[in-house]
Amino acid sequence: MLSDIITPDLFAAALRMATPLALAAIGGTICERSGVVNIALEGIMLIGAFFGTATVLATGSPWLGVLVAVLAGVGISAVHALASVNLRTDQVVSGTAINLLALGLTGFLMELWYGHPGTTQPIPTLQPVFGFGAMGDGFLGEVWRWINGVFLSHTPLVYLAVIIAVGAHWAMYHTRWGLRLRALGEHPRAVDTAGVSVARGRWMAVLMSGALGGLAGANLSIEQVGVFQEGFTNGRGFIALAANIFGRWTPIGSYLASLLFGFADALQIKLQPFRDVIDLPPEFFLMVPYVVTVVVLAGVIGRAVGPAQVGVPYEKG
C-alpha cells in the first residue's frame, strides 16, 4: 500500500496545494514586516478568485483573469491600508471586516451577475508549462518519471511562487527596500527620523500583500479548480497566516511552511481511496491539514517572535 501512496503524484500535488498558501503567506510576511497585521488574507484570496473567474467567464482569457485577480486583491487591500495606516483602527478588526465583506460581496455578486448562488460555470484554465512524455523503462526511466512527475508537470503560477519566494527573500535581506521594510516593523520612528515616510512604506507593503493574495486566489480558481465556488478558499488564508508565523516572518520560511501544509493536504486526498483499508471515517482525512496547522502553531507560538511594532499604529510626532 505504501508504494501506492508514496508516488510522484503525491509530491506534485503537495507543490500545487502549497502554491496558494505560499503566495498568500509571503504577502502576509511582507505586510507584517512593515508593522501591519494582515488577517484579511482569506478575504483577499476570495475577492481575487471571484473577480479573476468573472473576467475569464467574460473574456475567455485566463491570463487576463489572473491580472484582474491581482488588481482586485490590491483594491480590497487598499481598504485595509486606509483603515490601518491612515485611520489607525485596530488591524485585526479591519482584517476581520474585510473577510466578512468578501464573503458577502462575492455571494451578492454571484446572485446579481449569474442569477444563482453556489458555483459558476467552468472556465478555461492555465495549462502546464512543460509537456514531456515518458522515457522508457528501467532505472533511468523511473528517475525521469519522478523528475517529470514532481517538478515538470505544473502550471505557471506554481513556478512563479518559487521565483517570488526566492526574489522576495533576497530583496528583504539584500536591498535598501528590504532594510526599510524590516525597520518599519521594528523601529518605525527611526525610519521617520531618517526622512522616509512610514505611511507610504506601510501602504506599499499592504498593497503588495494584496497583490500576492489576489494571485493566490487566481491560482485556486483559474489554475486548480476551473470554477468559483462561494467560500471555497475554505480557511486557506488563515493557514497562510500560520505558515507566515511558522516560517518566522521570512519569505523562504513561509514557502517551506506552506509546503508542509500542502503536503498534509495532498496526503489526505491520496489516503481517501484507502479509508476502507485504514478503517477511518472520511472526515478524519479531511481534518488532517487543520490538525497539522493547530499542532504546528501550538509548537511555535510562544517561541516565535514577530516584528516588535506589528499591529501598532504609528503616530508621527
PDB file of C-alpha atoms in Angstrom:
ATOM      1  CA  MET A   1       0.000   0.000   0.000  1.00  0.00           C
ATOM      2  CA  LEU A   2       2.869   2.373   0.826  1.00  0.00           C
ATOM      3  CA  SER A   3       4.150   2.205  -2.763  1.00  0.00           C
ATOM      4  CA  ASP A   4       0.669   3.254  -3.928  1.00  0.00           C
ATOM      5  CA  ILE A   5       0.761   6.294  -1.635  1.00  0.00           C
ATOM      6  CA  ILE A   6       4.386   7.478  -1.998  1.00  0.00           C
ATOM      7  CA  THR A   7       4.298   8.355  -5.700  1.00  0.00           C
ATOM      8  CA  PRO A   8       5.372  11.352  -7.812  1.00  0.00           C
ATOM      9  CA  ASP A   9       1.722  12.420  -7.900  1.00  0.00           C
ATOM     10  CA  LEU A  10       1.738  12.890  -4.111  1.00  0.00           C
ATOM     11  CA  PHE A  11       4.673  15.308  -4.154  1.00  0.00           C
ATOM     12  CA  ALA A  12       3.417  17.089  -7.265  1.00  0.00           C
ATOM     13  CA  ALA A  13       0.062  17.588  -5.529  1.00  0.00           C
ATOM     14  CA  ALA A  14       1.888  18.900  -2.451  1.00  0.00           C
ATOM     15  CA  LEU A  15       3.575  21.568  -4.597  1.00  0.00           C
ATOM     16  CA  ARG A  16       0.229  22.508  -6.166  1.00  0.00           C
ATOM     17  CA  MET A  17      -1.579  22.631  -2.810  1.00  0.00           C
ATOM     18  CA  ALA A  18       1.242  24.696  -1.297  1.00  0.00           C
ATOM     19  CA  THR A  19       1.200  27.359  -4.021  1.00  0.00           C
ATOM     20  CA  PRO A  20      -1.842  29.446  -2.956  1.00  0.00           C
ATOM     21  CA  LEU A  21      -0.761  29.162   0.685  1.00  0.00           C
ATOM     22  CA  ALA A  22       2.786  30.246  -0.160  1.00  0.00           C
ATOM     23  CA  LEU A  23       1.710  33.245  -2.257  1.00  0.00           C
ATOM     24  CA  ALA A  24      -0.640  34.480   0.472  1.00  0.00           C
ATOM     25  CA  ALA A  25       1.882  33.703   3.235  1.00  0.00           C
ATOM     26  CA  ILE A  26       4.665  35.661   1.516  1.00  0.00           C
ATOM     27  CA  GLY A  27       2.223  38.549   1.120  1.00  0.00           C
ATOM     28  CA  GLY A  28       1.449  38.290   4.830  1.00  0.00           C
ATOM     29  CA  THR A  29       5.158  38.258   5.619  1.00  0.00           C
ATOM     30  CA  ILE A  30       5.803  41.446   3.651  1.00  0.00           C
ATOM     31  CA  CYS A  31       2.807  43.142   5.261  1.00  0.00           C
ATOM     32  CA  GLU A  32       3.657  42.150   8.829  1.00  0.00           C
ATOM     33  CA  ARG A  33       7.337  43.009   8.374  1.00  0.00           C
ATOM     34  CA  SER A  34       6.134  46.556   7.757  1.00  0.00           C
ATOM     35  CA  GLY A  35       4.208  46.532  11.033  1.00  0.00           C
ATOM     36  CA  VAL A  36       0.682  45.846   9.721  1.00  0.00           C
ATOM     37  CA  VAL A  37      -1.157  42.652  10.675  1.00  0.00           C
ATOM     38  CA  ASN A  38      -2.966  41.208   7.669  1.00  0.00           C
ATOM     39  CA  ILE A  39      -5.622  38.858   8.950  1.00  0.00           C
ATOM     40  CA  ALA A  40      -7.596  39.745   5.788  1.00  0.00           C
ATOM     41  CA  LEU A  41      -5.708  37.261   3.578  1.00  0.00           C
ATOM     42  CA  GLU A  42      -8.721  34.923   3.470  1.00  0.00           C
ATOM     43  CA  GLY A  43     -10.962  37.681   2.116  1.00  0.00           C
ATOM     44  CA  ILE A  44      -8.329  38.978  -0.308  1.00  0.00           C
ATOM     45  CA  MET A  45      -7.903  35.491  -1.784  1.00  0.00           C
ATOM     46  CA  LEU A  46     -11.674  35.141  -2.128  1.00  0.00           C
ATOM     47  CA  ILE A  47     -12.054  38.510  -3.862  1.00  0.00           C
ATOM     48  CA  GLY A  48      -9.163  37.718  -6.231  1.00  0.00           C
ATOM     49  CA  ALA A  49     -10.591  34.306  -7.067  1.00  0.00           C
ATOM     50  CA  PHE A  50     -14.049  35.720  -7.787  1.00  0.00           C
ATOM     51  CA  PHE A  51     -13.047  38.655  -9.972  1.00  0.00           C
ATOM     52  CA  GLY A  52     -10.458  36.523 -11.778  1.00  0.00           C
ATOM     53  CA  THR A  53     -13.089  33.906 -12.578  1.00  0.00           C
ATOM     54  CA  ALA A  54     -15.630  36.543 -13.613  1.00  0.00           C
ATOM     55  CA  THR A  55     -13.075  38.032 -16.011  1.00  0.00           C
ATOM     56  CA  VAL A  56     -12.312  34.658 -17.580  1.00  0.00           C
ATOM     57  CA  LEU A  57     -16.045  33.999 -17.973  1.00  0.00           C
ATOM     58  CA  ALA A  58     -16.470  37.379 -19.692  1.00  0.00           C
ATOM     59  CA  THR A  59     -13.374  37.304 -21.912  1.00  0.00           C
ATOM     60  CA  GLY A  60     -12.235  33.680 -22.152  1.00  0.00           C
ATOM     61  CA  SER A  61      -8.680  34.744 -21.268  1.00  0.00           C
ATOM     62  CA  PRO A  62      -7.133  33.037 -18.195  1.00  0.00           C
ATOM     63  CA  TRP A  63      -4.165  35.420 -18.147  1.00  0.00           C
ATOM     64  CA  LEU A  64      -6.455  38.459 -18.153  1.00  0.00           C
ATOM     65  CA  GLY A  65      -8.286  36.790 -15.280  1.00  0.00           C
ATOM     66  CA  VAL A  66      -5.008  36.475 -13.349  1.00  0.00           C
ATOM     67  CA  LEU A  67      -4.284  40.180 -13.926  1.00  0.00           C
ATOM     68  CA  VAL A  68      -7.731  41.240 -12.719  1.00  0.00           C
ATOM     69  CA  ALA A  69      -7.423  38.946  -9.680  1.00  0.00           C
ATOM     70  CA  VAL A  70      -4.185  40.714  -8.717  1.00  0.00           C
ATOM     71  CA  LEU A  71      -5.782  44.137  -9.204  1.00  0.00           C
ATOM     72  CA  ALA A  72      -8.821  43.078  -7.171  1.00  0.00           C
ATOM     73  CA  GLY A  73      -6.510  41.939  -4.375  1.00  0.00           C
ATOM     74  CA  VAL A  74      -4.744  45.294  -4.462  1.00  0.00           C
ATOM     75  CA  GLY A  75      -8.093  47.117  -4.427  1.00  0.00           C
ATOM     76  CA  ILE A  76      -9.508  45.352  -1.365  1.00  0.00           C
ATOM     77  CA  SER A  77      -6.178  45.567   0.469  1.00  0.00           C
ATOM     78  CA  ALA A  78      -6.255  49.352  -0.045  1.00  0.00           C
ATOM     79  CA  VAL A  79      -9.254  49.394   2.299  1.00  0.00           C
ATOM     80  CA  HIS A  80      -7.152  47.603   4.906  1.00  0.00           C
ATOM     81  CA  ALA A  81      -4.258  50.028   4.359  1.00  0.00           C
ATOM     82  CA  LEU A  82      -6.537  53.053   4.713  1.00  0.00           C
ATOM     83  CA  ALA A  83      -8.084  51.705   7.917  1.00  0.00           C
ATOM     84  CA  SER A  84      -4.798  50.503   9.436  1.00  0.00           C
ATOM     85  CA  VAL A  85      -2.330  53.176   8.388  1.00  0.00           C
ATOM     86  CA  ASN A  86      -4.311  56.400   7.982  1.00  0.00           C
ATOM     87  CA  LEU A  87      -7.276  55.881  10.313  1.00  0.00           C
ATOM     88  CA  ARG A  88      -5.211  53.825  12.817  1.00  0.00           C
ATOM     89  CA  THR A  89      -8.076  51.441  13.536  1.00  0.00           C
ATOM     90  CA  ASP A  90      -7.485  48.060  15.147  1.00  0.00           C
ATOM     91  CA  GLN A  91      -5.827  45.986  12.411  1.00  0.00           C
ATOM     92  CA  VAL A  92      -7.408  42.707  13.494  1.00  0.00           C
ATOM     93  CA  VAL A  93     -10.872  44.262  13.408  1.00  0.00           C
ATOM     94  CA  SER A  94     -10.174  45.784   9.973  1.00  0.00           C
ATOM     95  CA  GLY A  95      -8.959  42.447   8.605  1.00  0.00           C
ATOM     96  CA  THR A  96     -11.925  40.569  10.034  1.00  0.00           C
ATOM     97  CA  ALA A  97     -14.310  43.101   8.498  1.00  0.00           C
ATOM     98  CA  ILE A  98     -12.683  42.589   5.082  1.00  0.00           C
ATOM     99  CA  ASN A  99     -13.048  38.811   5.403  1.00  0.00           C
ATOM    100  CA  LEU A 100     -16.759  39.197   6.143  1.00  0.00           C
ATOM    101  CA  LEU A 101     -17.141  41.795   3.380  1.00  0.00           C
ATOM    102  CA  ALA A 102     -15.511  39.473   0.841  1.00  0.00           C
ATOM    103  CA  LEU A 103     -17.783  36.589   1.778  1.00  0.00           C
ATOM    104  CA  GLY A 104     -20.909  38.709   1.497  1.00  0.00           C
ATOM    105  CA  LEU A 105     -19.843  40.645  -1.600  1.00  0.00           C
ATOM    106  CA  THR A 106     -18.922  37.563  -3.646  1.00  0.00           C
ATOM    107  CA  GLY A 107     -22.231  35.901  -2.713  1.00  0.00           C
ATOM    108  CA  PHE A 108     -24.171  39.049  -3.640  1.00  0.00           C
ATOM    109  CA  LEU A 109     -22.373  39.426  -6.990  1.00  0.00           C
ATOM    110  CA  MET A 110     -22.947  35.747  -7.764  1.00  0.00           C
ATOM    111  CA  GLU A 111     -26.684  36.359  -7.441  1.00  0.00           C
ATOM    112  CA  LEU A 112     -26.547  39.692  -9.278  1.00  0.00           C
ATOM    113  CA  TRP A 113     -24.385  38.646 -12.240  1.00  0.00           C
ATOM    114  CA  TYR A 114     -25.189  34.952 -12.663  1.00  0.00           C
ATOM    115  CA  GLY A 115     -28.643  34.713 -11.090  1.00  0.00           C
ATOM    116  CA  HIS A 116     -27.752  31.935  -8.666  1.00  0.00           C
ATOM    117  CA  PRO A 117     -25.544  31.270  -5.629  1.00  0.00           C
ATOM    118  CA  GLY A 118     -23.012  28.461  -5.314  1.00  0.00           C
ATOM    119  CA  THR A 119     -20.778  27.742  -8.285  1.00  0.00           C
ATOM    120  CA  THR A 120     -20.019  29.487 -11.568  1.00  0.00           C
ATOM    121  CA  GLN A 121     -19.775  27.883 -14.958  1.00  0.00           C
ATOM    122  CA  PRO A 122     -16.457  26.123 -15.698  1.00  0.00           C
ATOM    123  CA  ILE A 123     -13.734  28.353 -17.127  1.00  0.00           C
ATOM    124  CA  PRO A 124     -10.669  27.670 -19.293  1.00  0.00           C
ATOM    125  CA  THR A 125      -7.644  27.227 -17.042  1.00  0.00           C
ATOM    126  CA  LEU A 126      -3.910  27.846 -17.294  1.00  0.00           C
ATOM    127  CA  GLN A 127      -2.160  24.789 -18.694  1.00  0.00           C
ATOM    128  CA  PRO A 128       1.120  23.126 -17.617  1.00  0.00           C
ATOM    129  CA  VAL A 129       4.256  24.884 -18.816  1.00  0.00           C
ATOM    130  CA  PHE A 130       6.042  21.740 -19.962  1.00  0.00           C
ATOM    131  CA  GLY A 131       4.768  18.677 -21.780  1.00  0.00           C
ATOM    132  CA  PHE A 132       7.372  15.936 -21.595  1.00  0.00           C
ATOM    133  CA  GLY A 133       6.486  12.292 -22.140  1.00  0.00           C
ATOM    134  CA  ALA A 134       7.818   9.068 -20.633  1.00  0.00           C
ATOM    135  CA  MET A 135      11.415   7.890 -21.120  1.00  0.00           C
ATOM    136  CA  GLY A 136      11.097   4.121 -21.355  1.00  0.00           C
ATOM    137  CA  ASP A 137      11.539   1.521 -18.601  1.00  0.00           C
ATOM    138  CA  GLY A 138      14.447   0.722 -16.304  1.00  0.00           C
ATOM    139  CA  PHE A 139      16.280   2.834 -13.735  1.00  0.00           C
ATOM    140  CA  LEU A 140      16.646   5.950 -15.896  1.00  0.00           C
ATOM    141  CA  GLY A 141      13.006   5.739 -16.893  1.00  0.00           C
ATOM    142  CA  GLU A 142      11.986   5.571 -13.212  1.00  0.00           C
ATOM    143  CA  VAL A 143      14.236   8.518 -12.313  1.00  0.00           C
ATOM    144  CA  TRP A 144      12.731  10.532 -15.183  1.00  0.00           C
ATOM    145  CA  ARG A 145       9.217   9.564 -14.056  1.00  0.00           C
ATOM    146  CA  TRP A 146       9.902  11.118 -10.652  1.00  0.00           C
ATOM    147  CA  ILE A 147      11.596  14.262 -12.021  1.00  0.00           C
ATOM    148  CA  ASN A 148       8.933  14.798 -14.652  1.00  0.00           C
ATOM    149  CA  GLY A 149       6.087  13.949 -12.305  1.00  0.00           C
ATOM    150  CA  VAL A 150       7.215  16.033  -9.339  1.00  0.00           C
ATOM    151  CA  PHE A 151       8.875  19.073 -10.942  1.00  0.00           C
ATOM    152  CA  LEU A 152       7.906  19.374 -14.616  1.00  0.00           C
ATOM    153  CA  SER A 153       4.146  18.872 -14.606  1.00  0.00           C
ATOM    154  CA  HIS A 154       2.972  22.182 -13.212  1.00  0.00           C
ATOM    155  CA  THR A 155       1.106  25.273 -14.320  1.00  0.00           C
ATOM    156  CA  PRO A 156       2.834  28.695 -14.455  1.00  0.00           C
ATOM    157  CA  LEU A 157       1.870  30.090 -11.051  1.00  0.00           C
ATOM    158  CA  VAL A 158       3.452  27.101  -9.278  1.00  0.00           C
ATOM    159  CA  TYR A 159       6.847  28.072 -10.705  1.00  0.00           C
ATOM    160  CA  LEU A 160       6.123  31.769 -10.222  1.00  0.00           C
ATOM    161  CA  ALA A 161       5.531  31.166  -6.493  1.00  0.00           C
ATOM    162  CA  VAL A 162       9.044  29.696  -6.166  1.00  0.00           C
ATOM    163  CA  ILE A 163      10.538  32.671  -8.017  1.00  0.00           C
ATOM    164  CA  ILE A 164       8.599  35.107  -5.824  1.00  0.00           C
ATOM    165  CA  ALA A 165       9.735  33.337  -2.641  1.00  0.00           C
ATOM    166  CA  VAL A 166      13.416  33.476  -3.621  1.00  0.00           C
ATOM    167  CA  GLY A 167      13.155  37.011  -5.022  1.00  0.00           C
ATOM    168  CA  ALA A 168      11.291  38.378  -2.005  1.00  0.00           C
ATOM    169  CA  HIS A 169      13.788  36.763   0.391  1.00  0.00           C
ATOM    170  CA  TRP A 170      16.724  38.223  -1.488  1.00  0.00           C
ATOM    171  CA  ALA A 171      15.102  41.656  -1.675  1.00  0.00           C
ATOM    172  CA  MET A 172      14.174  41.603   2.017  1.00  0.00           C
ATOM    173  CA  TYR A 173      17.735  40.909   3.175  1.00  0.00           C
ATOM    174  CA  HIS A 174      19.953  42.379   0.436  1.00  0.00           C
ATOM    175  CA  THR A 175      18.329  45.613  -0.715  1.00  0.00           C
ATOM    176  CA  ARG A 176      17.644  49.056   0.755  1.00  0.00           C
ATOM    177  CA  TRP A 177      13.927  48.404   0.279  1.00  0.00           C
ATOM    178  CA  GLY A 178      14.179  45.281   2.421  1.00  0.00           C
ATOM    179  CA  LEU A 179      16.123  47.108   5.136  1.00  0.00           C
ATOM    180  CA  ARG A 180      13.494  49.845   5.287  1.00  0.00           C
ATOM    181  CA  LEU A 181      10.665  47.290   5.281  1.00  0.00           C
ATOM    182  CA  ARG A 182      12.125  45.450   8.271  1.00  0.00           C
ATOM    183  CA  ALA A 183      12.833  48.722  10.041  1.00  0.00           C
ATOM    184  CA  LEU A 184       9.196  49.761   9.586  1.00  0.00           C
ATOM    185  CA  GLY A 185       8.106  46.797  11.655  1.00  0.00           C
ATOM    186  CA  GLU A 186      10.849  47.144  14.276  1.00  0.00           C
ATOM    187  CA  HIS A 187      11.658  50.854  14.657  1.00  0.00           C
ATOM    188  CA  PRO A 188       9.249  52.994  12.608  1.00  0.00           C
ATOM    189  CA  ARG A 189      10.295  56.160  14.431  1.00  0.00           C
ATOM    190  CA  ALA A 190      13.891  55.625  13.301  1.00  0.00           C
ATOM    191  CA  VAL A 191      12.628  55.307   9.728  1.00  0.00           C
ATOM    192  CA  ASP A 192      10.629  58.503  10.150  1.00  0.00           C
ATOM    193  CA  THR A 193      13.644  60.304  11.615  1.00  0.00           C
ATOM    194  CA  ALA A 194      15.670  59.277   8.566  1.00  0.00           C
ATOM    195  CA  GLY A 195      13.163  61.138   6.380  1.00  0.00           C
ATOM    196  CA  VAL A 196      11.327  58.106   5.000  1.00  0.00           C
ATOM    197  CA  SER A 197       7.529  58.122   5.105  1.00  0.00           C
ATOM    198  CA  VAL A 198       6.254  55.352   7.400  1.00  0.00           C
ATOM    199  CA  ALA A 199       2.749  55.662   5.976  1.00  0.00           C
ATOM    200  CA  ARG A 200       3.945  55.290   2.373  1.00  0.00           C
ATOM    201  CA  GLY A 201       6.116  52.296   3.246  1.00  0.00           C
ATOM    202  CA  ARG A 202       3.303  50.533   5.068  1.00  0.00           C
ATOM    203  CA  TRP A 203       0.823  51.314   2.292  1.00  0.00           C
ATOM    204  CA  MET A 204       3.152  49.761  -0.286  1.00  0.00           C
ATOM    205  CA  ALA A 205       3.625  46.651   1.849  1.00  0.00           C
ATOM    206  CA  VAL A 206      -0.127  46.183   2.341  1.00  0.00           C
ATOM    207  CA  LEU A 207      -0.768  46.628  -1.399  1.00  0.00           C
ATOM    208  CA  MET A 208       1.961  44.106  -2.264  1.00  0.00           C
ATOM    209  CA  SER A 209       0.348  41.712   0.182  1.00  0.00           C
ATOM    210  CA  GLY A 210      -2.969  42.269  -1.591  1.00  0.00           C
ATOM    211  CA  ALA A 211      -1.427  41.592  -4.992  1.00  0.00           C
ATOM    212  CA  LEU A 212       0.008  38.272  -3.795  1.00  0.00           C
ATOM    213  CA  GLY A 213      -3.285  37.388  -2.076  1.00  0.00           C
ATOM    214  CA  GLY A 214      -5.157  38.055  -5.322  1.00  0.00           C
ATOM    215  CA  LEU A 215      -2.625  35.918  -7.190  1.00  0.00           C
ATOM    216  CA  ALA A 216      -3.222  33.134  -4.655  1.00  0.00           C
ATOM    217  CA  GLY A 217      -6.951  33.359  -5.339  1.00  0.00           C
ATOM    218  CA  ALA A 218      -6.304  33.183  -9.085  1.00  0.00           C
ATOM    219  CA  ASN A 219      -4.215  30.062  -8.573  1.00  0.00           C
ATOM    220  CA  LEU A 220      -7.150  28.408  -6.827  1.00  0.00           C
ATOM    221  CA  SER A 221      -9.857  29.322  -9.305  1.00  0.00           C
ATOM    222  CA  ILE A 222      -8.040  29.733 -12.641  1.00  0.00           C
ATOM    223  CA  GLU A 223      -5.338  27.075 -12.269  1.00  0.00           C
ATOM    224  CA  GLN A 224      -6.556  24.419  -9.877  1.00  0.00           C
ATOM    225  CA  VAL A 225     -10.363  24.254  -9.821  1.00  0.00           C
ATOM    226  CA  GLY A 226     -11.588  25.931 -13.010  1.00  0.00           C
ATOM    227  CA  VAL A 227     -14.674  27.444 -11.333  1.00  0.00           C
ATOM    228  CA  PHE A 228     -15.506  29.810  -8.487  1.00  0.00           C
ATOM    229  CA  GLN A 229     -17.400  28.469  -5.514  1.00  0.00           C
ATOM    230  CA  GLU A 230     -18.725  30.636  -2.688  1.00  0.00           C
ATOM    231  CA  GLY A 231     -16.329  30.496   0.252  1.00  0.00           C
ATOM    232  CA  PHE A 232     -14.065  27.993  -1.468  1.00  0.00           C
ATOM    233  CA  THR A 233     -10.872  29.462  -0.023  1.00  0.00           C
ATOM    234  CA  ASN A 234     -12.055  27.354   2.925  1.00  0.00           C
ATOM    235  CA  GLY A 235      -9.696  28.727   5.553  1.00  0.00           C
ATOM    236  CA  ARG A 236      -6.584  28.783   3.360  1.00  0.00           C
ATOM    237  CA  GLY A 237      -5.962  32.448   4.219  1.00  0.00           C
ATOM    238  CA  PHE A 238      -5.745  31.550   7.893  1.00  0.00           C
ATOM    239  CA  ILE A 239      -3.455  28.595   7.150  1.00  0.00           C
ATOM    240  CA  ALA A 240      -1.285  31.057   5.199  1.00  0.00           C
ATOM    241  CA  LEU A 241      -1.099  33.223   8.310  1.00  0.00           C
ATOM    242  CA  ALA A 242       0.055  30.166  10.250  1.00  0.00           C
ATOM    243  CA  ALA A 243       2.683  29.481   7.552  1.00  0.00           C
ATOM    244  CA  ASN A 244       3.881  33.055   7.919  1.00  0.00           C
ATOM    245  CA  ILE A 245       4.377  32.582  11.667  1.00  0.00           C
ATOM    246  CA  PHE A 246       5.888  29.100  11.306  1.00  0.00           C
ATOM    247  CA  GLY A 247       8.212  30.497   8.648  1.00  0.00           C
ATOM    248  CA  ARG A 248       9.462  33.104  11.154  1.00  0.00           C
ATOM    249  CA  TRP A 249       8.278  36.041   9.043  1.00  0.00           C
ATOM    250  CA  THR A 250      10.673  35.231   6.177  1.00  0.00           C
ATOM    251  CA  PRO A 251       9.621  34.591   2.542  1.00  0.00           C
ATOM    252  CA  ILE A 252      11.502  31.319   2.127  1.00  0.00           C
ATOM    253  CA  GLY A 253      10.457  30.170   5.597  1.00  0.00           C
ATOM    254  CA  SER A 254       6.834  30.928   4.680  1.00  0.00           C
ATOM    255  CA  TYR A 255       7.197  28.970   1.442  1.00  0.00           C
ATOM    256  CA  LEU A 256       8.688  25.932   3.196  1.00  0.00           C
ATOM    257  CA  ALA A 257       5.984  26.049   5.870  1.00  0.00           C
ATOM    258  CA  SER A 258       3.367  26.179   3.098  1.00  0.00           C
ATOM    259  CA  LEU A 259       4.955  23.066   1.603  1.00  0.00           C
ATOM    260  CA  LEU A 260       4.349  21.274   4.904  1.00  0.00           C
ATOM    261  CA  PHE A 261       0.675  22.234   4.903  1.00  0.00           C
ATOM    262  CA  GLY A 262       0.402  21.450   1.186  1.00  0.00           C
ATOM    263  CA  PHE A 263       1.857  18.004   1.771  1.00  0.00           C
ATOM    264  CA  ALA A 264      -0.659  17.354   4.559  1.00  0.00           C
ATOM    265  CA  ASP A 265      -3.489  18.382   2.221  1.00  0.00           C
ATOM    266  CA  ALA A 266      -2.158  16.231  -0.635  1.00  0.00           C
ATOM    267  CA  LEU A 267      -1.708  13.284   1.713  1.00  0.00           C
ATOM    268  CA  GLN A 268      -5.310  13.385   2.922  1.00  0.00           C
ATOM    269  CA  ILE A 269      -6.508  13.315  -0.696  1.00  0.00           C
ATOM    270  CA  LYS A 270      -4.139  10.448  -1.501  1.00  0.00           C
ATOM    271  CA  LEU A 271      -5.390   8.486   1.512  1.00  0.00           C
ATOM    272  CA  GLN A 272      -9.079   8.831   0.626  1.00  0.00           C
ATOM    273  CA  PRO A 273      -9.215   5.681  -1.571  1.00  0.00           C
ATOM    274  CA  PHE A 274      -7.624   3.691   1.272  1.00  0.00           C
ATOM    275  CA  ARG A 275     -10.044   4.717   4.008  1.00  0.00           C
ATOM    276  CA  ASP A 276     -11.712   1.289   3.991  1.00  0.00           C
ATOM    277  CA  VAL A 277      -8.325  -0.373   4.453  1.00  0.00           C
ATOM    278  CA  ILE A 278      -7.324   2.045   7.218  1.00  0.00           C
ATOM    279  CA  ASP A 279     -10.854   1.845   8.640  1.00  0.00           C
ATOM    280  CA  LEU A 280     -11.264   5.506   9.476  1.00  0.00           C
ATOM    281  CA  PRO A 281     -14.120   7.876   8.554  1.00  0.00           C
ATOM    282  CA  PRO A 282     -13.511  10.277   5.604  1.00  0.00           C
ATOM    283  CA  GLU A 283     -13.856  13.246   7.948  1.00  0.00           C
ATOM    284  CA  PHE A 284     -10.650  12.127   9.661  1.00  0.00           C
ATOM    285  CA  PHE A 285      -8.668  12.604   6.455  1.00  0.00           C
ATOM    286  CA  LEU A 286     -10.304  15.953   5.695  1.00  0.00           C
ATOM    287  CA  MET A 287      -9.210  17.384   9.033  1.00  0.00           C
ATOM    288  CA  VAL A 288      -5.541  16.382   8.606  1.00  0.00           C
ATOM    289  CA  PRO A 289      -4.339  19.791   7.223  1.00  0.00           C
ATOM    290  CA  TYR A 290      -6.131  21.658  10.002  1.00  0.00           C
ATOM    291  CA  VAL A 291      -4.743  19.342  12.678  1.00  0.00           C
ATOM    292  CA  VAL A 292      -1.257  19.945  11.271  1.00  0.00           C
ATOM    293  CA  THR A 293      -1.913  23.700  11.457  1.00  0.00           C
ATOM    294  CA  VAL A 294      -3.001  23.524  15.095  1.00  0.00           C
ATOM    295  CA  VAL A 295      -0.078  21.266  16.073  1.00  0.00           C
ATOM    296  CA  VAL A 296       2.441  23.491  14.317  1.00  0.00           C
ATOM    297  CA  LEU A 297       1.066  26.656  15.882  1.00  0.00           C
ATOM    298  CA  ALA A 298       0.937  25.023  19.313  1.00  0.00           C
ATOM    299  CA  GLY A 299       4.627  24.215  18.952  1.00  0.00           C
ATOM    300  CA  VAL A 300       5.654  27.587  17.570  1.00  0.00           C
ATOM    301  CA  ILE A 301       3.515  30.107  19.451  1.00  0.00           C
ATOM    302  CA  GLY A 302       5.463  31.346  22.427  1.00  0.00           C
ATOM    303  CA  ARG A 303       8.833  30.772  20.766  1.00  0.00           C
ATOM    304  CA  ALA A 304       8.324  32.722  17.529  1.00  0.00           C
ATOM    305  CA  VAL A 305       8.979  36.438  17.920  1.00  0.00           C
ATOM    306  CA  GLY A 306       7.399  38.703  15.331  1.00  0.00           C
ATOM    307  CA  PRO A 307       8.326  42.270  14.390  1.00  0.00           C
ATOM    308  CA  ALA A 308       8.323  44.438  17.510  1.00  0.00           C
ATOM    309  CA  GLN A 309       5.822  47.001  16.220  1.00  0.00           C
ATOM    310  CA  VAL A 310       3.488  44.709  14.246  1.00  0.00           C
ATOM    311  CA  GLY A 311      -0.112  45.687  14.879  1.00  0.00           C
ATOM    312  CA  VAL A 312       0.878  49.008  16.447  1.00  0.00           C
ATOM    313  CA  PRO A 313      -0.353  52.086  14.529  1.00  0.00           C
ATOM    314  CA  TYR A 314       2.332  54.721  14.047  1.00  0.00           C
ATOM    315  CA  GLU A 315       1.668  58.289  15.038  1.00  0.00           C
ATOM    316  CA  LYS A 316       4.025  60.926  13.751  1.00  0.00           C
ATOM    317  CA  GLY A 317       5.112  63.364  16.402  1.00  0.00           C
TER     318      GLY A 317
END
